[in-house]
Amino acid sequence: MSLPHAILTALLEKPSSGLELTRRFDKSIGYFWSATHQQIYRELGRLEADGLIRALPAEAPARGQKKSYEVLPAGRAELARWAAAAQDPKPLRDTLLLRLRAAAVVGTAGLDADLRRHLELHRRQLAEYREIEKRDFPPDRDAPEDRLRHLVLRAGIDLETFWTQWLTHALAEFAELPQGD
């Protein structure tokens, strides 16, 4: 499970509360590794119990005050171990591809419209990634950590480019299918 490692990464970038982590997941990490608010809080508890993170001392005790967390040396060591470990690629599981396979035996009714919808969603995501790239990665920003973060964004850009091209091709194939299939 990589959620603890995603949280350790985010906390090493900036000590944060659970709410701040949730917001950061929504704006960056969530593009490639999503987690709910509840999952993040549950994992923070586990990481703290395992001695990988700790809650920062509060400036002044207050009821209902949000806890901010930081990574302990053991957490940094675990993240470094995990980052260096070999992992096999995960097989692709996409319901749209499975639905196309099913359409080959039950017909394509309704699928054309959903392919168009998917194409529009991927075009929007691609445009968003390109805006992030333009904003956050100007040519002169080439520190090692920036280059690695940009590489992650490039993966998103390349995947969205693939999907927009593939869906355009799929829609062209649909246009050539005999009507009534």
Coordinates of N, CA and C in Angstrom, one line a residue:
M1 N 0.8 -1.2 0.0 CA 0.0 0.0 0.0 C 0.9 1.2 0.0
S2 N 0.6 2.2 -0.9 CA 1.5 3.3 -1.0 C 0.9 4.6 -0.3
L3 N -0.3 4.6 0.2 CA -0.8 5.8 0.9 C 0.2 6.2 2.0
P4 N 0.7 5.4 2.9 CA 1.6 5.9 3.9 C 2.8 6.6 3.3
H5 N 3.3 6.1 2.2 CA 4.4 6.7 1.5 C 4.1 8.0 0.9
A6 N 2.9 8.1 0.3 CA 2.4 9.4 -0.2 C 2.3 10.4 0.9
I7 N 1.8 10.0 2.1 CA 1.7 10.9 3.2 C 3.1 11.3 3.7
L8 N 4.0 10.3 3.8 CA 5.4 10.7 4.3 C 6.0 11.6 3.3
T9 N 5.9 11.4 2.0 CA 6.4 12.4 1.0 C 5.9 13.8 1.2
A10 N 4.5 13.9 1.4 CA 3.9 15.2 1.5 C 4.4 15.9 2.8
L11 N 4.5 15.1 3.9 CA 5.0 15.7 5.2 C 6.5 16.1 5.1
L12 N 7.3 15.4 4.4 CA 8.7 15.8 4.2 C 8.8 17.1 3.4
E13 N 7.9 17.2 2.5 CA 7.9 18.5 1.7 C 7.4 19.6 2.6
K14 N 6.5 19.4 3.5 CA 6.0 20.4 4.4 C 5.2 19.8 5.5
P15 N 5.6 20.0 6.8 CA 4.8 19.5 7.9 C 3.4 20.1 7.8
S16 N 2.4 19.2 8.0 CA 1.0 19.7 7.8 C 0.0 19.0 8.7
S17 N -1.2 19.5 8.8 CA -2.2 18.9 9.5 C -3.0 17.9 8.6
G18 N -3.9 17.1 9.1 CA -4.6 16.2 8.3 C -5.4 17.0 7.2
L19 N -6.0 18.1 7.6 CA -6.8 18.9 6.7 C -6.0 19.5 5.6
E20 N -4.8 20.0 6.0 CA -3.9 20.5 5.0 C -3.4 19.4 4.0
L21 N -3.2 18.2 4.5 CA -2.8 17.1 3.7 C -3.9 16.8 2.7
T22 N -5.1 16.8 3.2 CA -6.3 16.5 2.3 C -6.3 17.5 1.2
R23 N -6.1 18.8 1.5 CA -6.1 19.9 0.5 C -5.0 19.7 -0.5
R24 N -3.8 19.3 0.0 CA -2.7 19.1 -0.9 C -2.9 17.9 -1.8
F25 N -3.5 16.9 -1.3 CA -3.8 15.7 -2.1 C -4.8 16.1 -3.2
D26 N -5.8 17.0 -2.9 CA -6.7 17.4 -3.9 C -6.1 18.2 -5.0
K27 N -5.0 18.9 -4.7 CA -4.4 19.9 -5.6 C -3.1 19.3 -6.3
S28 N -2.5 18.2 -5.8 CA -1.3 17.8 -6.5 C -1.2 16.2 -6.5
I29 N -0.9 15.7 -5.3 CA -0.7 14.2 -5.2 C -1.9 13.5 -5.7
G30 N -3.1 14.0 -5.5 CA -4.4 13.4 -5.9 C -4.5 13.2 -7.4
Y31 N -3.7 13.8 -8.2 CA -3.8 13.6 -9.6 C -3.3 12.2 -10.0
F32 N -2.4 11.6 -9.1 CA -1.9 10.3 -9.4 C -2.1 9.3 -8.2
W33 N -2.4 9.8 -7.1 CA -2.7 8.9 -5.9 C -3.8 9.6 -5.1
S34 N -5.0 9.1 -5.2 CA -6.1 9.7 -4.4 C -6.3 9.1 -3.1
A35 N -6.8 9.9 -2.2 CA -7.2 9.4 -0.8 C -8.3 10.3 -0.2
T36 N -9.1 9.7 0.5 CA -10.2 10.5 1.2 C -9.7 11.1 2.5
H37 N -10.4 12.0 3.0 CA -10.1 12.6 4.2 C -9.9 11.6 5.3
Q38 N -10.9 10.6 5.4 CA -10.9 9.6 6.4 C -9.6 8.7 6.3
Q39 N -9.3 8.3 5.0 CA -8.1 7.5 4.8 C -6.8 8.2 5.3
I40 N -6.7 9.5 5.0 CA -5.6 10.2 5.4 C -5.5 10.3 6.9
Y41 N -6.6 10.6 7.6 CA -6.5 10.6 9.1 C -6.2 9.3 9.7
R42 N -6.8 8.2 9.1 CA -6.6 6.9 9.6 C -5.1 6.5 9.5
E43 N -4.5 6.9 8.3 CA -3.1 6.6 8.1 C -2.2 7.4 9.0
L44 N -2.5 8.7 9.2 CA -1.7 9.5 10.1 C -1.6 8.8 11.5
G45 N -2.8 8.3 12.0 CA -2.8 7.6 13.3 C -1.8 6.4 13.2
R46 N -1.9 5.6 12.2 CA -1.0 4.4 12.0 C 0.5 4.8 12.0
L47 N 0.8 5.8 11.2 CA 2.2 6.3 11.0 C 2.7 6.8 12.4
E48 N 1.8 7.5 13.1 CA 2.3 8.0 14.4 C 2.5 6.8 15.4
A49 N 1.6 5.9 15.4 CA 1.7 4.7 16.3 C 2.9 3.9 15.9
D50 N 3.3 3.9 14.6 CA 4.5 3.1 14.2 C 5.8 3.9 14.4
G51 N 5.7 5.1 14.9 CA 6.9 5.9 15.2 C 7.5 6.5 14.0
L52 N 6.8 6.7 12.9 CA 7.3 7.2 11.7 C 7.1 8.7 11.6
I53 N 6.0 9.2 12.3 CA 5.7 10.7 12.3 C 5.4 11.0 13.7
R54 N 5.4 12.3 14.0 CA 4.9 12.8 15.3 C 4.1 14.1 15.1
A55 N 3.2 14.3 16.1 CA 2.5 15.5 16.1 C 3.4 16.6 16.6
L56 N 3.4 17.7 16.0 CA 4.2 18.9 16.5 C 3.6 19.4 17.7
P57 N 4.4 19.9 18.6 CA 3.8 20.5 19.9 C 3.0 21.7 19.5
A58 N 1.9 21.9 20.2 CA 1.0 23.0 19.9 C 1.7 24.3 20.5
E59 N 1.5 25.4 19.9 CA 2.0 26.7 20.4 C 1.3 27.0 21.7
A60 N 0.0 26.8 21.8 CA -0.7 27.0 23.0 C -1.9 26.0 23.1
P61 N -2.1 25.3 24.2 CA -3.1 24.3 24.2 C -4.5 24.9 24.0
A62 N -5.2 24.3 23.1 CA -6.5 24.8 22.7 C -7.4 23.6 22.3
R63 N -8.6 23.6 22.8 CA -9.5 22.5 22.5 C -9.9 22.5 21.0
G64 N -9.8 21.4 20.3 CA -10.2 21.3 18.9 C -9.1 21.8 18.0
Q65 N -8.0 22.1 18.5 CA -6.9 22.6 17.7 C -6.4 21.5 16.7
K66 N -6.1 21.8 15.5 CA -5.6 20.8 14.5 C -4.2 20.5 14.8
K67 N -3.9 19.2 14.7 CA -2.5 18.7 14.9 C -1.8 18.8 13.6
S68 N -0.5 19.3 13.6 CA 0.3 19.2 12.5 C 1.4 18.1 12.8
Y69 N 1.8 17.5 11.7 CA 2.7 16.3 11.8 C 4.0 16.6 11.1
E70 N 5.0 16.0 11.6 CA 6.3 16.0 10.9 C 6.9 14.6 10.8
V71 N 7.7 14.3 9.9 CA 8.3 13.0 9.7 C 9.5 12.8 10.7
L72 N 9.6 11.7 11.3 CA 10.7 11.3 12.2 C 11.8 10.6 11.3
P73 N 13.0 10.5 11.9 CA 14.1 9.8 11.1 C 13.6 8.4 10.6
A74 N 12.9 7.7 11.5 CA 12.4 6.4 11.0 C 11.5 6.5 9.8
G75 N 10.7 7.5 9.8 CA 9.8 7.7 8.6 C 10.6 8.0 7.4
R76 N 11.6 8.9 7.5 CA 12.4 9.2 6.4 C 13.1 8.0 5.8
A77 N 13.6 7.1 6.8 CA 14.3 5.9 6.4 C 13.4 4.9 5.7
E78 N 12.1 4.8 6.2 CA 11.1 4.0 5.5 C 10.8 4.5 4.1
L79 N 10.7 5.8 4.0 CA 10.3 6.3 2.7 C 11.5 6.1 1.7
A80 N 12.7 6.3 2.2 CA 13.9 6.0 1.3 C 14.0 4.6 0.9
R81 N 13.7 3.6 1.9 CA 13.7 2.2 1.6 C 12.7 1.9 0.5
W82 N 11.5 2.4 0.7 CA 10.4 2.1 -0.3 C 10.7 2.7 -1.6
A83 N 11.2 4.0 -1.7 CA 11.5 4.6 -3.0 C 12.5 3.8 -3.8
A84 N 13.5 3.2 -3.0 CA 14.5 2.5 -3.7 C 14.2 1.0 -4.1
A85 N 13.1 0.5 -3.5 CA 12.7 -0.9 -3.8 C 12.2 -1.1 -5.2
A86 N 12.4 -2.2 -5.7 CA 11.9 -2.6 -7.1 C 10.4 -2.9 -7.0
Q87 N 9.6 -2.4 -7.9 CA 8.2 -2.8 -8.0 C 7.9 -3.0 -9.4
D88 N 7.0 -4.0 -9.7 CA 6.6 -4.3 -11.0 C 5.5 -3.4 -11.4
P89 N 5.3 -3.1 -12.7 CA 4.2 -2.3 -13.1 C 2.9 -2.9 -12.8
K90 N 1.9 -2.2 -12.5 CA 0.5 -2.7 -12.2 C -0.2 -2.9 -13.5
P91 N -0.9 -4.0 -13.7 CA -1.7 -4.2 -14.9 C -2.8 -3.1 -15.0
L92 N -3.1 -2.7 -16.2 CA -4.1 -1.7 -16.5 C -5.5 -2.3 -16.3
R93 N -6.3 -1.6 -15.5 CA -7.7 -2.0 -15.2 C -8.5 -0.8 -15.6
D94 N -9.2 -0.8 -16.7 CA -10.0 0.3 -17.1 C -11.3 -0.1 -17.6
T95 N -12.4 0.3 -16.9 CA -13.7 -0.1 -17.2 C -14.1 0.2 -18.7
L96 N -13.7 1.3 -19.2 CA -14.0 1.7 -20.6 C -13.5 0.7 -21.5
L97 N -12.3 0.2 -21.3 CA -11.8 -0.9 -22.2 C -12.6 -2.2 -22.1
L98 N -13.0 -2.5 -20.9 CA -13.8 -3.7 -20.7 C -15.2 -3.5 -21.3
R99 N -15.7 -2.3 -21.2 CA -17.0 -2.0 -21.9 C -16.9 -2.2 -23.4
L100 N -15.8 -1.7 -24.0 CA -15.6 -1.9 -25.4 C -15.6 -3.4 -25.8
R101 N -14.9 -4.1 -25.0 CA -14.8 -5.6 -25.2 C -16.2 -6.2 -25.1
A102 N -17.0 -5.8 -24.1 CA -18.3 -6.3 -24.0 C -19.2 -5.9 -25.2
A103 N -19.0 -4.6 -25.7 CA -19.8 -4.1 -26.8 C -19.6 -5.0 -28.0
A104 N -18.4 -5.6 -28.1 CA -18.2 -6.5 -29.3 C -19.1 -7.7 -29.3
V105 N -19.7 -8.0 -28.2 CA -20.6 -9.2 -28.1 C -22.1 -8.8 -27.9
V106 N -22.3 -7.6 -27.3 CA -23.7 -7.2 -27.0 C -24.2 -5.9 -27.8
G107 N -23.3 -5.3 -28.5 CA -23.6 -4.1 -29.3 C -23.1 -2.8 -28.6
T108 N -23.1 -1.8 -29.4 CA -22.4 -0.6 -29.0 C -23.4 0.5 -28.5
A109 N -24.6 0.2 -28.4 CA -25.6 1.3 -28.0 C -25.1 2.1 -26.8
G110 N -25.1 3.4 -27.0 CA -24.8 4.3 -25.9 C -23.3 4.6 -25.7
L111 N -22.5 3.7 -26.3 CA -21.0 3.8 -26.0 C -20.4 5.0 -26.7
D112 N -20.9 5.3 -27.9 CA -20.4 6.4 -28.7 C -20.4 7.7 -27.9
A113 N -21.6 8.0 -27.3 CA -21.7 9.2 -26.5 C -20.7 9.2 -25.3
D114 N -20.5 8.1 -24.7 CA -19.6 8.0 -23.5 C -18.2 8.2 -24.0
L115 N -17.8 7.7 -25.1 CA -16.5 7.9 -25.6 C -16.2 9.4 -25.8
R116 N -17.2 10.1 -26.4 CA -17.1 11.5 -26.5 C -17.0 12.2 -25.2
R117 N -17.7 11.8 -24.2 CA -17.6 12.4 -22.9 C -16.2 12.1 -22.3
H118 N -15.7 10.9 -22.4 CA -14.4 10.6 -22.0 C -13.3 11.5 -22.7
L119 N -13.5 11.7 -24.0 CA -12.6 12.5 -24.7 C -12.6 13.9 -24.2
E120 N -13.7 14.5 -23.9 CA -13.8 15.8 -23.4 C -13.1 15.9 -22.0
L121 N -13.4 14.9 -21.1 CA -12.8 14.9 -19.8 C -11.2 14.8 -19.9
H122 N -10.7 14.0 -20.8 CA -9.3 13.9 -20.9 C -8.7 15.2 -21.5
R123 N -9.4 15.8 -22.4 CA -8.9 17.1 -23.0 C -8.8 18.1 -21.9
R124 N -9.8 18.2 -21.0 CA -9.8 19.1 -19.9 C -8.7 18.9 -19.0
Q125 N -8.4 17.6 -18.7 CA -7.4 17.3 -17.7 C -6.0 17.6 -18.4
L126 N -5.9 17.3 -19.7 CA -4.6 17.7 -20.4 C -4.4 19.2 -20.3
A127 N -5.4 19.9 -20.6 CA -5.3 21.4 -20.5 C -4.9 21.9 -19.1
E128 N -5.5 21.3 -18.1 CA -5.1 21.6 -16.7 C -3.6 21.3 -16.4
Y129 N -3.2 20.1 -16.8 CA -1.8 19.7 -16.6 C -0.9 20.7 -17.4
R130 N -1.2 21.1 -18.6 CA -0.4 22.0 -19.3 C -0.3 23.4 -18.7
E131 N -1.4 23.8 -18.1 CA -1.4 25.1 -17.3 C -0.5 25.0 -16.1
I132 N -0.6 23.9 -15.4 CA 0.3 23.6 -14.2 C 1.8 23.6 -14.7
E133 N 2.0 23.0 -15.8 CA 3.4 23.0 -16.3 C 3.9 24.4 -16.6
K134 N 3.1 25.1 -17.3 CA 3.5 26.5 -17.7 C 3.7 27.3 -16.4
R135 N 2.8 27.2 -15.4 CA 2.9 28.0 -14.2 C 4.1 27.6 -13.3
D136 N 4.2 26.2 -13.1 CA 5.1 25.7 -12.1 C 6.5 25.3 -12.6
F137 N 6.7 25.2 -13.9 CA 8.0 24.6 -14.4 C 8.5 25.4 -15.5
P138 N 8.9 26.7 -15.3 CA 9.5 27.5 -16.3 C 10.9 26.9 -16.7
P139 N 11.4 27.2 -17.8 CA 12.7 26.6 -18.3 C 13.8 26.7 -17.3
D140 N 13.9 27.8 -16.5 CA 15.0 28.0 -15.6 C 14.9 27.3 -14.3
R141 N 13.8 26.6 -14.1 CA 13.6 25.9 -12.8 C 14.0 24.4 -13.0
D142 N 15.3 24.2 -12.7 CA 15.8 22.8 -13.0 C 16.6 22.2 -11.9
A143 N 16.3 22.6 -10.6 CA 16.8 21.9 -9.5 C 16.4 20.5 -9.5
P144 N 17.2 19.6 -9.0 CA 16.9 18.1 -9.0 C 15.5 17.8 -8.5
E145 N 15.0 18.4 -7.4 CA 13.7 18.1 -6.9 C 12.6 18.6 -7.9
D146 N 12.9 19.8 -8.5 CA 11.9 20.3 -9.5 C 11.9 19.4 -10.7
R147 N 13.0 18.9 -11.2 CA 13.0 18.1 -12.3 C 12.3 16.8 -12.1
L148 N 12.4 16.2 -10.9 CA 11.6 15.0 -10.6 C 10.1 15.3 -10.5
R149 N 9.7 16.4 -9.9 CA 8.3 16.7 -9.8 C 7.8 17.0 -11.2
H150 N 8.6 17.6 -12.1 CA 8.1 17.9 -13.4 C 8.0 16.5 -14.2
L151 N 8.9 15.6 -13.9 CA 8.8 14.3 -14.5 C 7.4 13.6 -14.2
V152 N 7.0 13.7 -12.9 CA 5.7 13.2 -12.6 C 4.6 13.9 -13.4
L153 N 4.6 15.2 -13.5 CA 3.6 15.9 -14.2 C 3.7 15.5 -15.7
R154 N 4.9 15.3 -16.2 CA 5.0 14.9 -17.6 C 4.3 13.6 -17.9
A155 N 4.4 12.7 -16.9 CA 3.7 11.4 -17.0 C 2.2 11.6 -17.1
G156 N 1.7 12.5 -16.4 CA 0.2 12.9 -16.5 C -0.1 13.5 -17.9
I157 N 0.8 14.4 -18.3 CA 0.6 15.0 -19.6 C 0.6 13.9 -20.7
D158 N 1.6 13.0 -20.7 CA 1.7 12.0 -21.7 C 0.6 11.0 -21.6
L159 N 0.1 10.7 -20.5 CA -1.1 9.8 -20.4 C -2.3 10.4 -20.9
E160 N -2.5 11.7 -20.6 CA -3.7 12.4 -21.1 C -3.6 12.5 -22.6
T161 N -2.4 12.8 -23.1 CA -2.2 12.9 -24.6 C -2.5 11.5 -25.2
F162 N -2.0 10.4 -24.6 CA -2.4 9.1 -25.1 C -3.9 8.9 -25.2
W163 N -4.6 9.2 -24.1 CA -6.0 9.0 -24.1 C -6.8 9.8 -25.1
T164 N -6.4 11.1 -25.2 CA -7.1 11.9 -26.2 C -6.8 11.4 -27.6
Q165 N -5.6 10.9 -27.9 CA -5.4 10.4 -29.3 C -6.1 9.1 -29.5
W166 N -6.1 8.2 -28.5 CA -6.7 6.9 -28.6 C -8.2 7.1 -28.7
L167 N -8.8 8.0 -27.9 CA -10.3 8.2 -28.0 C -10.7 8.8 -29.3
T168 N -9.9 9.7 -29.9 CA -10.1 10.2 -31.2 C -10.1 9.1 -32.2
H169 N -9.2 8.2 -32.1 CA -9.1 7.1 -33.0 C -10.3 6.1 -32.8
A170 N -10.7 5.9 -31.6 CA -11.8 5.0 -31.3 C -13.1 5.6 -31.8
L171 N -13.3 6.9 -31.7 CA -14.5 7.5 -32.3 C -14.5 7.4 -33.8
A172 N -13.3 7.5 -34.4 CA -13.2 7.4 -35.9 C -13.6 5.9 -36.3
E173 N -13.2 5.0 -35.5 CA -13.6 3.6 -35.7 C -15.1 3.4 -35.6
F174 N -15.7 4.0 -34.5 CA -17.1 3.9 -34.3 C -17.9 4.5 -35.5
A175 N -17.4 5.6 -36.1 CA -18.0 6.2 -37.2 C -18.1 5.2 -38.4
E176 N -17.2 4.3 -38.5 CA -17.1 3.4 -39.6 C -17.9 2.1 -39.4
L177 N -18.3 1.9 -38.2 CA -19.1 0.6 -37.9 C -20.4 0.7 -38.5
P178 N -20.9 -0.5 -38.9 CA -22.3 -0.5 -39.5 C -23.3 0.0 -38.4
Q179 N -24.3 0.7 -38.9 CA -25.3 1.2 -37.9 C -26.1 0.0 -37.4
G180 N -26.6 0.1 -36.2 CA -27.4 -0.9 -35.6 C -26.6 -1.9 -34.8
D181 N -25.3 -1.8 -34.7 CA -24.5 -2.7 -33.9 C -24.5 -2.3 -32.5

